[in-house]
PDB file of C-alpha atoms in Angstrom:
ATOM      1  CA  MET A   1      -1.518  46.535  -3.955  1.00  0.00           C
ATOM      2  CA  LYS A   2      -3.881  43.662  -4.709  1.00  0.00           C
ATOM      3  CA  PHE A   3      -3.026  39.958  -4.982  1.00  0.00           C
ATOM      4  CA  ASN A   4      -5.147  37.991  -7.471  1.00  0.00           C
ATOM      5  CA  GLN A   5      -5.185  34.223  -7.189  1.00  0.00           C
ATOM      6  CA  LEU A   6      -6.107  32.448 -10.425  1.00  0.00           C
ATOM      7  CA  PRO A   7      -8.688  29.681 -10.038  1.00  0.00           C
ATOM      8  CA  ASN A   8      -7.728  26.036 -10.125  1.00  0.00           C
ATOM      9  CA  ASP A   9      -9.566  22.808  -9.509  1.00  0.00           C
ATOM     10  CA  GLY A  10      -8.694  20.215  -6.918  1.00  0.00           C
ATOM     11  CA  TYR A  11      -9.727  16.777  -5.794  1.00  0.00           C
ATOM     12  CA  ILE A  12     -11.900  15.449  -3.014  1.00  0.00           C
ATOM     13  CA  SER A  13     -11.061  12.687  -0.579  1.00  0.00           C
ATOM     14  CA  ASP A  14     -13.101  10.685   1.873  1.00  0.00           C
ATOM     15  CA  THR A  15     -13.495   7.173   3.287  1.00  0.00           C
ATOM     16  CA  LEU A  16     -15.691   4.314   2.100  1.00  0.00           C
ATOM     17  CA  SER A  17     -18.374   2.868   4.352  1.00  0.00           C
ATOM     18  CA  LYS A  18     -17.117  -0.096   6.380  1.00  0.00           C
ATOM     19  CA  ASP A  19     -19.373  -2.628   4.606  1.00  0.00           C
ATOM     20  CA  LEU A  20     -18.457  -1.447   1.117  1.00  0.00           C
ATOM     21  CA  PHE A  21     -14.751  -1.451   1.978  1.00  0.00           C
ATOM     22  CA  GLU A  22     -14.917  -4.997   3.373  1.00  0.00           C
ATOM     23  CA  ASN A  23     -16.804  -6.315   0.322  1.00  0.00           C
ATOM     24  CA  LEU A  24     -14.374  -4.680  -2.118  1.00  0.00           C
ATOM     25  CA  LEU A  25     -11.328  -5.863  -0.176  1.00  0.00           C
ATOM     26  CA  LYS A  26     -12.628  -9.436  -0.048  1.00  0.00           C
ATOM     27  CA  GLU A  27     -13.059  -9.487  -3.828  1.00  0.00           C
ATOM     28  CA  ALA A  28      -9.783  -7.644  -4.404  1.00  0.00           C
ATOM     29  CA  LEU A  29      -7.811 -10.277  -2.502  1.00  0.00           C
ATOM     30  CA  GLU A  30      -9.170 -12.883  -4.922  1.00  0.00           C
ATOM     31  CA  CYS A  31      -9.386 -10.681  -8.044  1.00  0.00           C
ATOM     32  CA  GLU A  32      -6.545 -12.417  -9.841  1.00  0.00           C
ATOM     33  CA  ASN A  33      -9.168 -15.099 -10.622  1.00  0.00           C
ATOM     34  CA  ASN A  34     -11.280 -12.446 -12.398  1.00  0.00           C
ATOM     35  CA  GLU A  35     -11.007 -11.529 -16.058  1.00  0.00           C
ATOM     36  CA  LYS A  36      -8.006  -9.354 -16.831  1.00  0.00           C
ATOM     37  CA  LEU A  37      -8.847  -5.947 -18.314  1.00  0.00           C
ATOM     38  CA  PHE A  38      -6.922  -3.995 -20.909  1.00  0.00           C
ATOM     39  CA  THR A  39      -6.797  -0.352 -19.825  1.00  0.00           C
ATOM     40  CA  GLY A  40      -4.227   0.913 -22.327  1.00  0.00           C
ATOM     41  CA  ILE A  41      -1.371   0.814 -19.829  1.00  0.00           C
ATOM     42  CA  ASP A  42       0.569  -2.372 -20.270  1.00  0.00           C
ATOM     43  CA  SER A  43       4.217  -3.319 -19.991  1.00  0.00           C
ATOM     44  CA  GLY A  44       6.242  -5.870 -18.111  1.00  0.00           C
ATOM     45  CA  LEU A  45       6.689  -3.464 -15.194  1.00  0.00           C
ATOM     46  CA  THR A  46       3.132  -2.190 -14.845  1.00  0.00           C
ATOM     47  CA  CYS A  47       0.598  -3.821 -12.573  1.00  0.00           C
ATOM     48  CA  PRO A  48      -2.260  -5.890 -14.012  1.00  0.00           C
ATOM     49  CA  HIS A  49      -5.894  -4.745 -13.941  1.00  0.00           C
ATOM     50  CA  TYR A  50      -8.842  -6.996 -13.101  1.00  0.00           C
ATOM     51  CA  GLN A  51     -12.599  -6.768 -13.520  1.00  0.00           C
ATOM     52  CA  VAL A  52     -14.844  -5.887 -10.540  1.00  0.00           C
ATOM     53  CA  SER A  53     -18.031  -7.945  -9.986  1.00  0.00           C
ATOM     54  CA  GLU A  54     -21.397  -6.492 -11.027  1.00  0.00           C
ATOM     55  CA  MET A  55     -22.672  -6.391  -7.421  1.00  0.00           C
ATOM     56  CA  ASN A  56     -19.631  -4.525  -6.098  1.00  0.00           C
ATOM     57  CA  THR A  57     -19.717  -2.196  -9.119  1.00  0.00           C
ATOM     58  CA  TYR A  58     -23.370  -1.348  -8.421  1.00  0.00           C
ATOM     59  CA  ASN A  59     -22.742  -0.761  -4.687  1.00  0.00           C
ATOM     60  CA  LEU A  60     -19.665   1.347  -5.437  1.00  0.00           C
ATOM     61  CA  GLN A  61     -21.522   3.519  -7.955  1.00  0.00           C
ATOM     62  CA  SER A  62     -24.413   4.027  -5.530  1.00  0.00           C
ATOM     63  CA  PHE A  63     -21.967   5.142  -2.851  1.00  0.00           C
ATOM     64  CA  LEU A  64     -19.895   7.443  -5.104  1.00  0.00           C
ATOM     65  CA  GLY A  65     -22.821   9.015  -6.995  1.00  0.00           C
ATOM     66  CA  PRO A  66     -23.474  11.838  -4.467  1.00  0.00           C
ATOM     67  CA  TYR A  67     -19.798  12.822  -4.553  1.00  0.00           C
ATOM     68  CA  ILE A  68     -20.150  13.973  -8.172  1.00  0.00           C
ATOM     69  CA  GLU A  69     -22.553  16.735  -7.116  1.00  0.00           C
ATOM     70  CA  GLN A  70     -20.307  17.683  -4.203  1.00  0.00           C
ATOM     71  CA  TYR A  71     -17.342  17.918  -6.582  1.00  0.00           C
ATOM     72  CA  ASP A  72     -19.373  20.015  -9.015  1.00  0.00           C
ATOM     73  CA  ASN A  73     -20.443  22.392  -6.225  1.00  0.00           C
ATOM     74  CA  GLU A  74     -16.861  22.990  -5.104  1.00  0.00           C
ATOM     75  CA  TYR A  75     -14.855  23.129  -8.348  1.00  0.00           C
ATOM     76  CA  TYR A  76     -15.227  24.596 -11.864  1.00  0.00           C
ATOM     77  CA  HIS A  77     -13.990  21.589 -13.845  1.00  0.00           C
ATOM     78  CA  LEU A  78     -17.367  20.074 -14.792  1.00  0.00           C
ATOM     79  CA  LYS A  79     -18.938  23.486 -15.487  1.00  0.00           C
ATOM     80  CA  ASN A  80     -16.106  24.343 -17.890  1.00  0.00           C
ATOM     81  CA  ILE A  81     -16.593  21.319 -20.142  1.00  0.00           C
ATOM     82  CA  LYS A  82     -18.424  22.828 -23.115  1.00  0.00           C
ATOM     83  CA  VAL A  83     -18.965  19.959 -25.537  1.00  0.00           C
ATOM     84  CA  LEU A  84     -22.685  19.328 -25.060  1.00  0.00           C
ATOM     85  CA  SER A  85     -25.656  21.566 -25.872  1.00  0.00           C
ATOM     86  CA  LYS A  86     -27.403  20.668 -22.606  1.00  0.00           C
ATOM     87  CA  ASP A  87     -26.639  18.945 -19.333  1.00  0.00           C
ATOM     88  CA  ARG A  88     -26.468  15.173 -19.443  1.00  0.00           C
ATOM     89  CA  PRO A  89     -26.574  12.614 -16.650  1.00  0.00           C
ATOM     90  CA  TYR A  90     -23.394  10.900 -15.555  1.00  0.00           C
ATOM     91  CA  VAL A  91     -22.560   7.267 -16.157  1.00  0.00           C
ATOM     92  CA  PHE A  92     -19.850   5.138 -14.555  1.00  0.00           C
ATOM     93  CA  GLN A  93     -17.500   3.078 -16.687  1.00  0.00           C
ATOM     94  CA  GLU A  94     -16.631  -0.399 -15.465  1.00  0.00           C
ATOM     95  CA  PRO A  95     -14.129  -0.078 -12.570  1.00  0.00           C
ATOM     96  CA  TRP A  96     -11.020  -2.229 -12.199  1.00  0.00           C
ATOM     97  CA  PHE A  97      -8.680  -3.521  -9.520  1.00  0.00           C
ATOM     98  CA  ASN A  98      -4.966  -2.678  -9.782  1.00  0.00           C
ATOM     99  CA  VAL A  99      -2.699  -5.279  -8.187  1.00  0.00           C
ATOM    100  CA  GLN A 100       0.782  -3.891  -7.658  1.00  0.00           C
ATOM    101  CA  ARG A 101       3.761  -5.845  -6.359  1.00  0.00           C
ATOM    102  CA  PRO A 102       7.128  -4.387  -5.317  1.00  0.00           C
ATOM    103  CA  ASN A 103       9.086  -2.699  -8.116  1.00  0.00           C
ATOM    104  CA  THR A 104       6.074  -2.428 -10.453  1.00  0.00           C
ATOM    105  CA  HIS A 105       4.413   0.886 -11.237  1.00  0.00           C
ATOM    106  CA  LEU A 106       1.788   2.737 -13.232  1.00  0.00           C
ATOM    107  CA  PRO A 107       3.495   5.301 -15.493  1.00  0.00           C
ATOM    108  CA  CYS A 108       2.297   8.872 -15.838  1.00  0.00           C
ATOM    109  CA  HIS A 109      -1.159   8.754 -17.425  1.00  0.00           C
ATOM    110  CA  TYR A 110      -4.656  10.218 -17.411  1.00  0.00           C
ATOM    111  CA  HIS A 111      -8.098   8.649 -17.806  1.00  0.00           C
ATOM    112  CA  ASP A 112     -11.151   8.864 -20.052  1.00  0.00           C
ATOM    113  CA  GLY A 113     -14.250  10.703 -18.921  1.00  0.00           C
ATOM    114  CA  VAL A 114     -14.793  13.809 -16.831  1.00  0.00           C
ATOM    115  CA  LEU A 115     -13.974  12.497 -13.350  1.00  0.00           C
ATOM    116  CA  SER A 116     -11.987   9.526 -12.093  1.00  0.00           C
ATOM    117  CA  TYR A 117     -11.571   7.923  -8.706  1.00  0.00           C
ATOM    118  CA  THR A 118      -9.070   5.731  -6.918  1.00  0.00           C
ATOM    119  CA  ILE A 119      -9.724   3.725  -3.768  1.00  0.00           C
ATOM    120  CA  TRP A 120      -6.945   2.208  -1.669  1.00  0.00           C
ATOM    121  CA  LEU A 121      -7.847  -1.301  -0.488  1.00  0.00           C
ATOM    122  CA  LYS A 122      -4.487  -2.734   0.615  1.00  0.00           C
ATOM    123  CA  LEU A 123      -1.263  -0.807   1.072  1.00  0.00           C
ATOM    124  CA  PRO A 124       2.359  -1.640   1.830  1.00  0.00           C
ATOM    125  CA  SER A 125       4.193   0.152   4.638  1.00  0.00           C
ATOM    126  CA  LYS A 126       5.022   3.064   2.292  1.00  0.00           C
ATOM    127  CA  SER A 127       3.789   3.992  -1.172  1.00  0.00           C
ATOM    128  CA  GLN A 128       2.978   7.106  -3.119  1.00  0.00           C
ATOM    129  CA  PHE A 129       0.327   8.400  -5.537  1.00  0.00           C
ATOM    130  CA  THR A 130       1.298  11.605  -7.352  1.00  0.00           C
ATOM    131  CA  PHE A 131      -0.597  14.184  -9.406  1.00  0.00           C
ATOM    132  CA  ILE A 132       1.494  16.038 -12.003  1.00  0.00           C
ATOM    133  CA  TYR A 133       0.275  19.293 -13.545  1.00  0.00           C
ATOM    134  CA  SER A 134       1.484  22.565 -15.053  1.00  0.00           C
ATOM    135  CA  LEU A 135       1.513  25.948 -13.371  1.00  0.00           C
ATOM    136  CA  ILE A 136       0.505  29.041 -15.364  1.00  0.00           C
ATOM    137  CA  THR A 137       4.223  29.713 -15.871  1.00  0.00           C
ATOM    138  CA  GLY A 138       4.585  26.372 -17.667  1.00  0.00           C
ATOM    139  CA  LYS A 139       6.558  24.702 -14.887  1.00  0.00           C
ATOM    140  CA  THR A 140       5.500  21.229 -13.852  1.00  0.00           C
ATOM    141  CA  ILE A 141       4.572  20.613 -10.245  1.00  0.00           C
ATOM    142  CA  SER A 142       3.851  17.410  -8.347  1.00  0.00           C
ATOM    143  CA  HIS A 143       1.327  16.877  -5.567  1.00  0.00           C
ATOM    144  CA  TYR A 144       2.303  13.825  -3.506  1.00  0.00           C
ATOM    145  CA  ILE A 145      -0.121  11.647  -1.583  1.00  0.00           C
ATOM    146  CA  HIS A 146       1.982   9.531   0.771  1.00  0.00           C
ATOM    147  CA  LEU A 147       0.191   6.321   1.702  1.00  0.00           C
ATOM    148  CA  THR A 148       0.533   3.834   4.552  1.00  0.00           C
ATOM    149  CA  PRO A 149      -1.707   0.972   5.726  1.00  0.00           C
ATOM    150  CA  ASN A 150      -3.627   3.592   7.755  1.00  0.00           C
ATOM    151  CA  ASP A 151      -5.025   4.906   4.438  1.00  0.00           C
ATOM    152  CA  VAL A 152      -6.892   1.754   3.381  1.00  0.00           C
ATOM    153  CA  GLY A 153     -10.531   2.498   2.685  1.00  0.00           C
ATOM    154  CA  LYS A 154      -9.806   6.080   1.637  1.00  0.00           C
ATOM    155  CA  PHE A 155     -10.532   7.329  -1.856  1.00  0.00           C
ATOM    156  CA  ILE A 156     -10.030  10.371  -4.072  1.00  0.00           C
ATOM    157  CA  MET A 157     -12.129  11.803  -6.918  1.00  0.00           C
ATOM    158  CA  PHE A 158     -10.364  14.058  -9.438  1.00  0.00           C
ATOM    159  CA  PRO A 159     -10.573  15.387 -13.016  1.00  0.00           C
ATOM    160  CA  SER A 160      -9.938  12.479 -15.388  1.00  0.00           C
ATOM    161  CA  THR A 161      -7.422  14.436 -17.450  1.00  0.00           C
ATOM    162  CA  LEU A 162      -5.225  15.193 -14.431  1.00  0.00           C
ATOM    163  CA  ASP A 163      -1.959  13.319 -15.015  1.00  0.00           C
ATOM    164  CA  HIS A 164      -0.941  10.967 -12.232  1.00  0.00           C
ATOM    165  CA  ILE A 165       1.618   8.288 -11.536  1.00  0.00           C
ATOM    166  CA  VAL A 166       1.968   5.417  -9.074  1.00  0.00           C
ATOM    167  CA  TYR A 167       5.624   4.900  -8.242  1.00  0.00           C
ATOM    168  CA  PRO A 168       7.174   1.520  -7.483  1.00  0.00           C
ATOM    169  CA  TYR A 169       7.615   0.721  -3.824  1.00  0.00           C
ATOM    170  CA  GLU A 170      10.285  -1.368  -2.152  1.00  0.00           C
ATOM    171  CA  SER A 171       9.486  -4.064   0.348  1.00  0.00           C
ATOM    172  CA  ASP A 172      11.185  -6.792   2.306  1.00  0.00           C
ATOM    173  CA  PRO A 173      10.442  -9.955   0.249  1.00  0.00           C
ATOM    174  CA  SER A 174       9.590 -11.864   3.438  1.00  0.00           C
ATOM    175  CA  LEU A 175       6.659  -9.467   4.056  1.00  0.00           C
ATOM    176  CA  ASN A 176       4.954 -10.331   0.743  1.00  0.00           C
ATOM    177  CA  GLU A 177       3.381  -6.859   0.632  1.00  0.00           C
ATOM    178  CA  ILE A 178       1.037  -5.953  -2.210  1.00  0.00           C
ATOM    179  CA  ARG A 179      -0.742  -2.740  -3.077  1.00  0.00           C
ATOM    180  CA  ILE A 180      -4.330  -3.071  -4.278  1.00  0.00           C
ATOM    181  CA  SER A 181      -6.377  -0.143  -5.466  1.00  0.00           C
ATOM    182  CA  LEU A 182      -9.618   0.189  -7.381  1.00  0.00           C
ATOM    183  CA  SER A 183     -10.022   2.811 -10.094  1.00  0.00           C
ATOM    184  CA  GLY A 184     -12.762   3.947 -12.425  1.00  0.00           C
ATOM    185  CA  ASN A 185     -14.072   6.744 -14.604  1.00  0.00           C
ATOM    186  CA  ILE A 186     -17.236   8.829 -14.733  1.00  0.00           C
ATOM    187  CA  LEU A 187     -18.481  10.079 -18.110  1.00  0.00           C
ATOM    188  CA  TYR A 188     -21.396  12.080 -19.474  1.00  0.00           C
ATOM    189  CA  LYS A 189     -24.105   9.733 -20.731  1.00  0.00           C
ATOM    190  CA  GLY A 190     -24.377   9.816 -24.527  1.00  0.00           C
TER     191      GLY A 190
END
């Protein structure tokens, strides 16, 4: 008898450099003064999105750039996108800060582009990021990433079309906990 595993893609995770993390966190804590961005997800219970400065965007893209090649070497996702007649360079879309307070959420959604990333800058005592995808049998499965304050500075890079959700978290109002993440997309340059 032979067992044959069908291929599937995954995601990569790592940690930002200390300097980059500190610069992003500093801006994130004041980002509500930045211009608000419309990302297509908007309701009274979703968290707002704010623009990231040009300097932090440049430093972030320089740091994340090498991870695209590492992702491509490990997974099939980018090789299987057959919409261009030849390879094109990658370009980063403008990233955004997500500021989430207790009982707000980001509903199930996916992003534009070929890869996306999320960086956790400030986390409450407990929160959760979840990927949702279909098995070959058609059943839906969830992959949970349980987050605590120990996970600040960590990031993930994943296929942009992979559905994901950020559930609401509960918190003692006296703690004034917020959850701040930074997200962005990577596209082929046109």
